[in-house]
Amino acid sequence: MGNKQTIFTAQQLDAYQKWSSLSLNGASLINAIYWSSGDNTLKEAPTKFEKKIQDHVVPPLKDCTYFTRKEILRLFYRYRDLAPQLVPLDYTNHPDVKLPYELIGSMPELKDNPFRQRIAEVFSEDGEGNMTLDDFLDMFSVLSEMAPRDLKAYYAFKIYDFNNDDFLCKSDLEKTLNKLTRNELTEDEVRMVCEKVMDEADLDNDGRLSLEDFQHMIVRAPDFLR
């Protein structure tokens, strides 16, 4: 790396961490959705950099978020490793960088995951899976083992909502079930399961599940999130 070093301003690091502090206060999203590969380790940032960065950022902010300063820097290196030629080492000037879905979807945590495209779409600001560093950090914030169940359930709902209408309809449930089972069920089996879910979880009998319906379903059937 030579003399190059990644520099975030204190305000930037604080903003990243405060986002997590505000967002991760809600109750496990399906491990099969998020960590299907089993490789969720974060790459170590260079020791030399970690020493130098002490002079450029605020004192450790671990008390206000699930991410420590070191973890944010490690995630930055995970992001940069996907496209070193696109991601600069200096972020103090808020560079306009967005990595395409093809790179995000190739990560070990996502590449074998049947929901990888939906995950990327939900966490990306453009809704197409192309991620800024902020999007990337947001995604890992929710994927954190420390993230509350309610927050994971909220994002599970968004991931299952394939048509983005803020409800889970029969079509959404069928697509979700087919992905969860990797198309191992017959059409009749899928239909029967979806009808049972709708019958038990649709509290107002409108033929679709709201976020509230979905949350009630999870309380009654927590295995749905495993």
PDB file of C-alpha atoms in Angstrom:
ATOM      1  CA  MET A   1       0.000   0.000   0.000  1.00  0.00           C
ATOM      2  CA  GLY A   2       3.027   2.277   0.292  1.00  0.00           C
ATOM      3  CA  ASN A   3       2.224   5.552   1.980  1.00  0.00           C
ATOM      4  CA  LYS A   4      -1.427   5.440   0.986  1.00  0.00           C
ATOM      5  CA  GLN A   5      -3.954   5.317   3.753  1.00  0.00           C
ATOM      6  CA  THR A   6      -7.697   5.328   3.978  1.00  0.00           C
ATOM      7  CA  ILE A   7      -8.978   8.446   5.695  1.00  0.00           C
ATOM      8  CA  PHE A   8     -12.522   8.945   6.902  1.00  0.00           C
ATOM      9  CA  THR A   9     -13.401  12.107   8.742  1.00  0.00           C
ATOM     10  CA  ALA A  10     -14.594  11.791  12.312  1.00  0.00           C
ATOM     11  CA  GLN A  11     -18.018  12.937  11.149  1.00  0.00           C
ATOM     12  CA  GLN A  12     -18.179  10.179   8.535  1.00  0.00           C
ATOM     13  CA  LEU A  13     -17.328   7.408  10.957  1.00  0.00           C
ATOM     14  CA  ASP A  14     -19.724   8.875  13.485  1.00  0.00           C
ATOM     15  CA  ALA A  15     -22.486   8.973  10.871  1.00  0.00           C
ATOM     16  CA  TYR A  16     -21.917   5.356   9.885  1.00  0.00           C
ATOM     17  CA  GLN A  17     -22.106   4.260  13.478  1.00  0.00           C
ATOM     18  CA  LYS A  18     -25.066   6.413  14.411  1.00  0.00           C
ATOM     19  CA  TRP A  19     -27.020   4.911  11.520  1.00  0.00           C
ATOM     20  CA  SER A  20     -26.491   1.503  13.059  1.00  0.00           C
ATOM     21  CA  SER A  21     -27.348   2.789  16.516  1.00  0.00           C
ATOM     22  CA  LEU A  22     -30.673   4.164  15.253  1.00  0.00           C
ATOM     23  CA  SER A  23     -31.517   1.263  12.969  1.00  0.00           C
ATOM     24  CA  LEU A  24     -30.570  -1.727  15.066  1.00  0.00           C
ATOM     25  CA  ASN A  25     -33.033  -1.198  17.873  1.00  0.00           C
ATOM     26  CA  GLY A  26     -35.920  -3.192  16.713  1.00  0.00           C
ATOM     27  CA  ALA A  27     -36.143  -8.612  17.471  1.00  0.00           C
ATOM     28  CA  SER A  28     -33.179 -14.097  13.225  1.00  0.00           C
ATOM     29  CA  LEU A  29     -33.588 -13.557   9.630  1.00  0.00           C
ATOM     30  CA  ILE A  30     -33.114 -16.799   7.857  1.00  0.00           C
ATOM     31  CA  ASN A  31     -29.484 -17.729   8.125  1.00  0.00           C
ATOM     32  CA  ALA A  32     -29.955 -19.469   4.803  1.00  0.00           C
ATOM     33  CA  ILE A  33     -30.764 -16.120   3.229  1.00  0.00           C
ATOM     34  CA  TYR A  34     -27.857 -14.157   4.550  1.00  0.00           C
ATOM     35  CA  TRP A  35     -25.027 -16.519   5.412  1.00  0.00           C
ATOM     36  CA  SER A  36     -25.537 -19.492   3.138  1.00  0.00           C
ATOM     37  CA  SER A  37     -21.818 -19.821   2.460  1.00  0.00           C
ATOM     38  CA  GLY A  38     -20.776 -19.894   6.097  1.00  0.00           C
ATOM     39  CA  ASP A  39     -17.892 -17.516   5.376  1.00  0.00           C
ATOM     40  CA  ASN A  40     -18.742 -14.296   7.177  1.00  0.00           C
ATOM     41  CA  THR A  41     -15.280 -13.316   8.333  1.00  0.00           C
ATOM     42  CA  LEU A  42     -14.028  -9.802   7.824  1.00  0.00           C
ATOM     43  CA  LYS A  43     -10.637  -9.124   6.335  1.00  0.00           C
ATOM     44  CA  GLU A  44      -8.115  -7.572   8.662  1.00  0.00           C
ATOM     45  CA  ALA A  45      -7.116  -4.007   7.846  1.00  0.00           C
ATOM     46  CA  PRO A  46      -3.330  -3.449   7.663  1.00  0.00           C
ATOM     47  CA  THR A  47      -1.757  -2.942  11.065  1.00  0.00           C
ATOM     48  CA  LYS A  48       0.214   0.045   9.812  1.00  0.00           C
ATOM     49  CA  PHE A  49      -2.988   1.698   8.663  1.00  0.00           C
ATOM     50  CA  GLU A  50      -4.771   0.986  11.921  1.00  0.00           C
ATOM     51  CA  LYS A  51      -1.945   2.728  13.751  1.00  0.00           C
ATOM     52  CA  LYS A  52      -1.981   5.757  11.460  1.00  0.00           C
ATOM     53  CA  ILE A  53      -5.742   6.125  11.464  1.00  0.00           C
ATOM     54  CA  GLN A  54      -5.699   6.844  15.190  1.00  0.00           C
ATOM     55  CA  ASP A  55      -4.642  10.400  14.391  1.00  0.00           C
ATOM     56  CA  HIS A  56      -7.493  10.999  11.972  1.00  0.00           C
ATOM     57  CA  VAL A  57     -10.656   9.750  13.617  1.00  0.00           C
ATOM     58  CA  VAL A  58     -12.531  10.216  16.847  1.00  0.00           C
ATOM     59  CA  PRO A  59     -11.855   7.919  19.827  1.00  0.00           C
ATOM     60  CA  PRO A  60     -13.436   4.459  19.647  1.00  0.00           C
ATOM     61  CA  LEU A  61     -17.200   4.742  19.107  1.00  0.00           C
ATOM     62  CA  LYS A  62     -18.167   1.178  19.959  1.00  0.00           C
ATOM     63  CA  ASP A  63     -20.530   2.307  22.717  1.00  0.00           C
ATOM     64  CA  CYS A  64     -23.033   3.797  20.231  1.00  0.00           C
ATOM     65  CA  THR A  65     -23.256   1.006  17.662  1.00  0.00           C
ATOM     66  CA  TYR A  66     -22.752  -2.674  16.953  1.00  0.00           C
ATOM     67  CA  PHE A  67     -19.835  -1.725  14.710  1.00  0.00           C
ATOM     68  CA  THR A  68     -16.531  -0.737  16.224  1.00  0.00           C
ATOM     69  CA  ARG A  69     -14.269   1.613  14.329  1.00  0.00           C
ATOM     70  CA  LYS A  70     -12.054  -1.344  13.458  1.00  0.00           C
ATOM     71  CA  GLU A  71     -15.004  -3.272  12.045  1.00  0.00           C
ATOM     72  CA  ILE A  72     -15.993  -0.328   9.840  1.00  0.00           C
ATOM     73  CA  LEU A  73     -12.478  -0.202   8.455  1.00  0.00           C
ATOM     74  CA  ARG A  74     -12.458  -3.950   7.861  1.00  0.00           C
ATOM     75  CA  LEU A  75     -15.741  -3.667   5.978  1.00  0.00           C
ATOM     76  CA  PHE A  76     -14.291  -0.867   3.918  1.00  0.00           C
ATOM     77  CA  TYR A  77     -11.475  -3.184   2.864  1.00  0.00           C
ATOM     78  CA  ARG A  78     -13.994  -5.897   1.992  1.00  0.00           C
ATOM     79  CA  TYR A  79     -15.783  -3.347  -0.209  1.00  0.00           C
ATOM     80  CA  ARG A  80     -12.580  -2.083  -1.799  1.00  0.00           C
ATOM     81  CA  ASP A  81     -11.271  -5.576  -2.505  1.00  0.00           C
ATOM     82  CA  LEU A  82     -14.224  -6.103  -4.842  1.00  0.00           C
ATOM     83  CA  ALA A  83     -12.925  -3.377  -7.183  1.00  0.00           C
ATOM     84  CA  PRO A  84      -9.641  -1.733  -6.075  1.00  0.00           C
ATOM     85  CA  GLN A  85      -9.530   0.210  -9.318  1.00  0.00           C
ATOM     86  CA  LEU A  86     -12.871   1.882  -8.574  1.00  0.00           C
ATOM     87  CA  VAL A  87     -12.769   2.459  -4.822  1.00  0.00           C
ATOM     88  CA  PRO A  88     -10.341   5.170  -3.648  1.00  0.00           C
ATOM     89  CA  LEU A  89      -8.466   4.973  -0.375  1.00  0.00           C
ATOM     90  CA  ASP A  90      -9.455   8.499   0.591  1.00  0.00           C
ATOM     91  CA  TYR A  91     -13.159   8.944   1.407  1.00  0.00           C
ATOM     92  CA  THR A  92     -12.973  12.354   3.037  1.00  0.00           C
ATOM     93  CA  ASN A  93     -14.413  14.018  -0.073  1.00  0.00           C
ATOM     94  CA  HIS A  94     -17.376  11.628  -0.337  1.00  0.00           C
ATOM     95  CA  PRO A  95     -16.429  10.052  -3.687  1.00  0.00           C
ATOM     96  CA  ASP A  96     -19.346   9.058  -5.880  1.00  0.00           C
ATOM     97  CA  VAL A  97     -18.584   5.342  -6.107  1.00  0.00           C
ATOM     98  CA  LYS A  98     -21.065   2.547  -6.654  1.00  0.00           C
ATOM     99  CA  LEU A  99     -20.127  -1.097  -7.214  1.00  0.00           C
ATOM    100  CA  PRO A 100     -22.300  -3.074  -9.646  1.00  0.00           C
ATOM    101  CA  TYR A 101     -24.486  -5.928  -8.447  1.00  0.00           C
ATOM    102  CA  GLU A 102     -22.331  -8.446 -10.327  1.00  0.00           C
ATOM    103  CA  LEU A 103     -19.484  -7.718  -7.893  1.00  0.00           C
ATOM    104  CA  ILE A 104     -21.688  -7.579  -4.791  1.00  0.00           C
ATOM    105  CA  GLY A 105     -23.399 -10.839  -5.723  1.00  0.00           C
ATOM    106  CA  SER A 106     -20.029 -12.566  -6.135  1.00  0.00           C
ATOM    107  CA  MET A 107     -19.159 -12.180  -2.452  1.00  0.00           C
ATOM    108  CA  PRO A 108     -18.781 -15.487  -0.546  1.00  0.00           C
ATOM    109  CA  GLU A 109     -21.694 -14.533   1.723  1.00  0.00           C
ATOM    110  CA  LEU A 110     -24.055 -14.126  -1.223  1.00  0.00           C
ATOM    111  CA  LYS A 111     -22.872 -16.017  -4.296  1.00  0.00           C
ATOM    112  CA  ASP A 112     -24.606 -19.308  -3.436  1.00  0.00           C
ATOM    113  CA  ASN A 113     -27.604 -17.658  -1.855  1.00  0.00           C
ATOM    114  CA  PRO A 114     -30.912 -17.941  -3.745  1.00  0.00           C
ATOM    115  CA  PHE A 115     -31.939 -14.511  -2.392  1.00  0.00           C
ATOM    116  CA  ARG A 116     -28.680 -12.751  -3.293  1.00  0.00           C
ATOM    117  CA  GLN A 117     -30.205 -10.444  -5.896  1.00  0.00           C
ATOM    118  CA  ARG A 118     -33.137  -9.479  -3.684  1.00  0.00           C
ATOM    119  CA  ILE A 119     -30.811  -8.787  -0.755  1.00  0.00           C
ATOM    120  CA  ALA A 120     -28.661  -6.512  -2.894  1.00  0.00           C
ATOM    121  CA  GLU A 121     -31.699  -4.765  -4.362  1.00  0.00           C
ATOM    122  CA  VAL A 122     -33.247  -4.109  -0.958  1.00  0.00           C
ATOM    123  CA  PHE A 123     -30.088  -2.669   0.545  1.00  0.00           C
ATOM    124  CA  SER A 124     -29.045  -0.605  -2.468  1.00  0.00           C
ATOM    125  CA  GLU A 125     -30.213   2.968  -2.771  1.00  0.00           C
ATOM    126  CA  ASP A 126     -30.909   2.586  -6.482  1.00  0.00           C
ATOM    127  CA  GLY A 127     -32.965  -0.546  -5.885  1.00  0.00           C
ATOM    128  CA  GLU A 128     -31.002  -2.445  -8.533  1.00  0.00           C
ATOM    129  CA  GLY A 129     -28.317  -3.985  -6.345  1.00  0.00           C
ATOM    130  CA  ASN A 130     -25.556  -1.502  -7.162  1.00  0.00           C
ATOM    131  CA  MET A 131     -24.008  -0.458  -3.858  1.00  0.00           C
ATOM    132  CA  THR A 132     -22.295   2.572  -2.461  1.00  0.00           C
ATOM    133  CA  LEU A 133     -20.111   2.142   0.596  1.00  0.00           C
ATOM    134  CA  ASP A 134     -23.015   3.411   2.701  1.00  0.00           C
ATOM    135  CA  ASP A 135     -25.291   0.721   1.208  1.00  0.00           C
ATOM    136  CA  PHE A 136     -22.639  -1.904   1.890  1.00  0.00           C
ATOM    137  CA  LEU A 137     -22.282  -0.865   5.524  1.00  0.00           C
ATOM    138  CA  ASP A 138     -26.069  -0.747   5.914  1.00  0.00           C
ATOM    139  CA  MET A 139     -26.350  -4.309   4.649  1.00  0.00           C
ATOM    140  CA  PHE A 140     -23.714  -5.638   7.002  1.00  0.00           C
ATOM    141  CA  SER A 141     -25.286  -3.729   9.880  1.00  0.00           C
ATOM    142  CA  VAL A 142     -28.481  -5.721   9.457  1.00  0.00           C
ATOM    143  CA  LEU A 143     -26.590  -8.949   8.793  1.00  0.00           C
ATOM    144  CA  SER A 144     -24.743  -8.553  12.078  1.00  0.00           C
ATOM    145  CA  GLU A 145     -25.391 -11.292  14.601  1.00  0.00           C
ATOM    146  CA  MET A 146     -26.144  -8.523  17.077  1.00  0.00           C
ATOM    147  CA  ALA A 147     -28.937  -7.025  14.967  1.00  0.00           C
ATOM    148  CA  PRO A 148     -32.321  -7.435  16.729  1.00  0.00           C
ATOM    149  CA  ARG A 149     -34.850  -9.959  15.490  1.00  0.00           C
ATOM    150  CA  ASP A 150     -37.440  -7.299  14.686  1.00  0.00           C
ATOM    151  CA  LEU A 151     -35.033  -5.523  12.360  1.00  0.00           C
ATOM    152  CA  LYS A 152     -34.105  -8.733  10.598  1.00  0.00           C
ATOM    153  CA  ALA A 153     -37.799  -9.565  10.257  1.00  0.00           C
ATOM    154  CA  TYR A 154     -38.445  -6.147   8.708  1.00  0.00           C
ATOM    155  CA  TYR A 155     -35.780  -6.730   6.067  1.00  0.00           C
ATOM    156  CA  ALA A 156     -36.936 -10.303   5.508  1.00  0.00           C
ATOM    157  CA  PHE A 157     -40.350  -8.854   4.712  1.00  0.00           C
ATOM    158  CA  LYS A 158     -38.803  -6.406   2.238  1.00  0.00           C
ATOM    159  CA  ILE A 159     -36.772  -9.179   0.609  1.00  0.00           C
ATOM    160  CA  TYR A 160     -39.846 -11.393   0.228  1.00  0.00           C
ATOM    161  CA  ASP A 161     -41.860  -8.485  -1.209  1.00  0.00           C
ATOM    162  CA  PHE A 162     -40.793  -9.143  -4.791  1.00  0.00           C
ATOM    163  CA  ASN A 163     -43.184  -6.628  -6.365  1.00  0.00           C
ATOM    164  CA  ASN A 164     -42.300  -3.914  -3.821  1.00  0.00           C
ATOM    165  CA  ASP A 165     -45.889  -3.046  -2.923  1.00  0.00           C
ATOM    166  CA  ASP A 166     -45.341  -3.271   0.861  1.00  0.00           C
ATOM    167  CA  PHE A 167     -47.446  -6.432   1.108  1.00  0.00           C
ATOM    168  CA  LEU A 168     -46.776 -10.132   0.655  1.00  0.00           C
ATOM    169  CA  CYS A 169     -49.263 -11.478  -1.860  1.00  0.00           C
ATOM    170  CA  LYS A 170     -49.711 -15.069  -3.023  1.00  0.00           C
ATOM    171  CA  SER A 171     -47.157 -14.573  -5.792  1.00  0.00           C
ATOM    172  CA  ASP A 172     -44.579 -13.215  -3.319  1.00  0.00           C
ATOM    173  CA  LEU A 173     -45.104 -16.198  -1.031  1.00  0.00           C
ATOM    174  CA  GLU A 174     -44.775 -18.660  -3.900  1.00  0.00           C
ATOM    175  CA  LYS A 175     -41.515 -17.092  -5.085  1.00  0.00           C
ATOM    176  CA  THR A 176     -40.199 -17.006  -1.531  1.00  0.00           C
ATOM    177  CA  LEU A 177     -41.054 -20.645  -0.876  1.00  0.00           C
ATOM    178  CA  ASN A 178     -39.548 -21.781  -4.180  1.00  0.00           C
ATOM    179  CA  LYS A 179     -36.312 -19.997  -3.361  1.00  0.00           C
ATOM    180  CA  LEU A 180     -36.216 -21.276   0.216  1.00  0.00           C
ATOM    181  CA  THR A 181     -36.697 -24.859  -0.990  1.00  0.00           C
ATOM    182  CA  ARG A 182     -34.645 -24.337  -4.157  1.00  0.00           C
ATOM    183  CA  ASN A 183     -37.629 -25.465  -6.221  1.00  0.00           C
ATOM    184  CA  GLU A 184     -37.807 -28.877  -4.567  1.00  0.00           C
ATOM    185  CA  LEU A 185     -41.584 -28.714  -3.987  1.00  0.00           C
ATOM    186  CA  THR A 186     -44.246 -29.462  -6.560  1.00  0.00           C
ATOM    187  CA  GLU A 187     -46.664 -26.738  -7.645  1.00  0.00           C
ATOM    188  CA  ASP A 188     -49.415 -28.324  -5.561  1.00  0.00           C
ATOM    189  CA  GLU A 189     -47.172 -28.449  -2.478  1.00  0.00           C
ATOM    190  CA  VAL A 190     -46.201 -24.813  -2.923  1.00  0.00           C
ATOM    191  CA  ARG A 191     -49.854 -23.838  -3.331  1.00  0.00           C
ATOM    192  CA  MET A 192     -50.902 -25.745  -0.233  1.00  0.00           C
ATOM    193  CA  VAL A 193     -48.160 -24.245   1.935  1.00  0.00           C
ATOM    194  CA  CYS A 194     -48.884 -20.711   0.731  1.00  0.00           C
ATOM    195  CA  GLU A 195     -52.607 -21.124   1.319  1.00  0.00           C
ATOM    196  CA  LYS A 196     -51.949 -22.363   4.849  1.00  0.00           C
ATOM    197  CA  VAL A 197     -49.611 -19.439   5.572  1.00  0.00           C
ATOM    198  CA  MET A 198     -52.121 -16.950   4.212  1.00  0.00           C
ATOM    199  CA  ASP A 199     -55.003 -18.567   6.094  1.00  0.00           C
ATOM    200  CA  GLU A 200     -53.162 -18.443   9.420  1.00  0.00           C
ATOM    201  CA  ALA A 201     -51.324 -15.133   9.074  1.00  0.00           C
ATOM    202  CA  ASP A 202     -53.732 -12.870   7.172  1.00  0.00           C
ATOM    203  CA  LEU A 203     -55.311 -11.176  10.184  1.00  0.00           C
ATOM    204  CA  ASP A 204     -57.681  -8.899   8.268  1.00  0.00           C
ATOM    205  CA  ASN A 205     -58.538 -11.416   5.543  1.00  0.00           C
ATOM    206  CA  ASP A 206     -57.600  -9.127   2.678  1.00  0.00           C
ATOM    207  CA  GLY A 207     -55.685 -11.800   0.788  1.00  0.00           C
ATOM    208  CA  ARG A 208     -52.245 -10.398   1.494  1.00  0.00           C
ATOM    209  CA  LEU A 209     -49.838 -10.040   4.407  1.00  0.00           C
ATOM    210  CA  SER A 210     -48.852  -6.688   5.833  1.00  0.00           C
ATOM    211  CA  LEU A 211     -45.687  -6.190   7.831  1.00  0.00           C
ATOM    212  CA  GLU A 212     -47.788  -6.481  10.974  1.00  0.00           C
ATOM    213  CA  ASP A 213     -49.255  -9.790   9.772  1.00  0.00           C
ATOM    214  CA  PHE A 214     -45.758 -11.025   8.984  1.00  0.00           C
ATOM    215  CA  GLN A 215     -44.456 -10.070  12.420  1.00  0.00           C
ATOM    216  CA  HIS A 216     -47.350 -11.872  14.106  1.00  0.00           C
ATOM    217  CA  MET A 217     -46.637 -14.936  12.006  1.00  0.00           C
ATOM    218  CA  ILE A 218     -43.013 -14.949  13.100  1.00  0.00           C
ATOM    219  CA  VAL A 219     -44.004 -14.798  16.755  1.00  0.00           C
ATOM    220  CA  ARG A 220     -46.265 -17.819  16.266  1.00  0.00           C
ATOM    221  CA  ALA A 221     -43.922 -19.701  13.934  1.00  0.00           C
ATOM    222  CA  PRO A 222     -40.323 -18.606  14.543  1.00  0.00           C
ATOM    223  CA  ASP A 223     -39.016 -21.459  12.395  1.00  0.00           C
ATOM    224  CA  PHE A 224     -40.137 -19.435   9.379  1.00  0.00           C
ATOM    225  CA  LEU A 225     -37.053 -17.277   9.942  1.00  0.00           C
ATOM    226  CA  ARG A 226     -34.592 -20.173  10.236  1.00  0.00           C
TER     227      ARG A 226
END
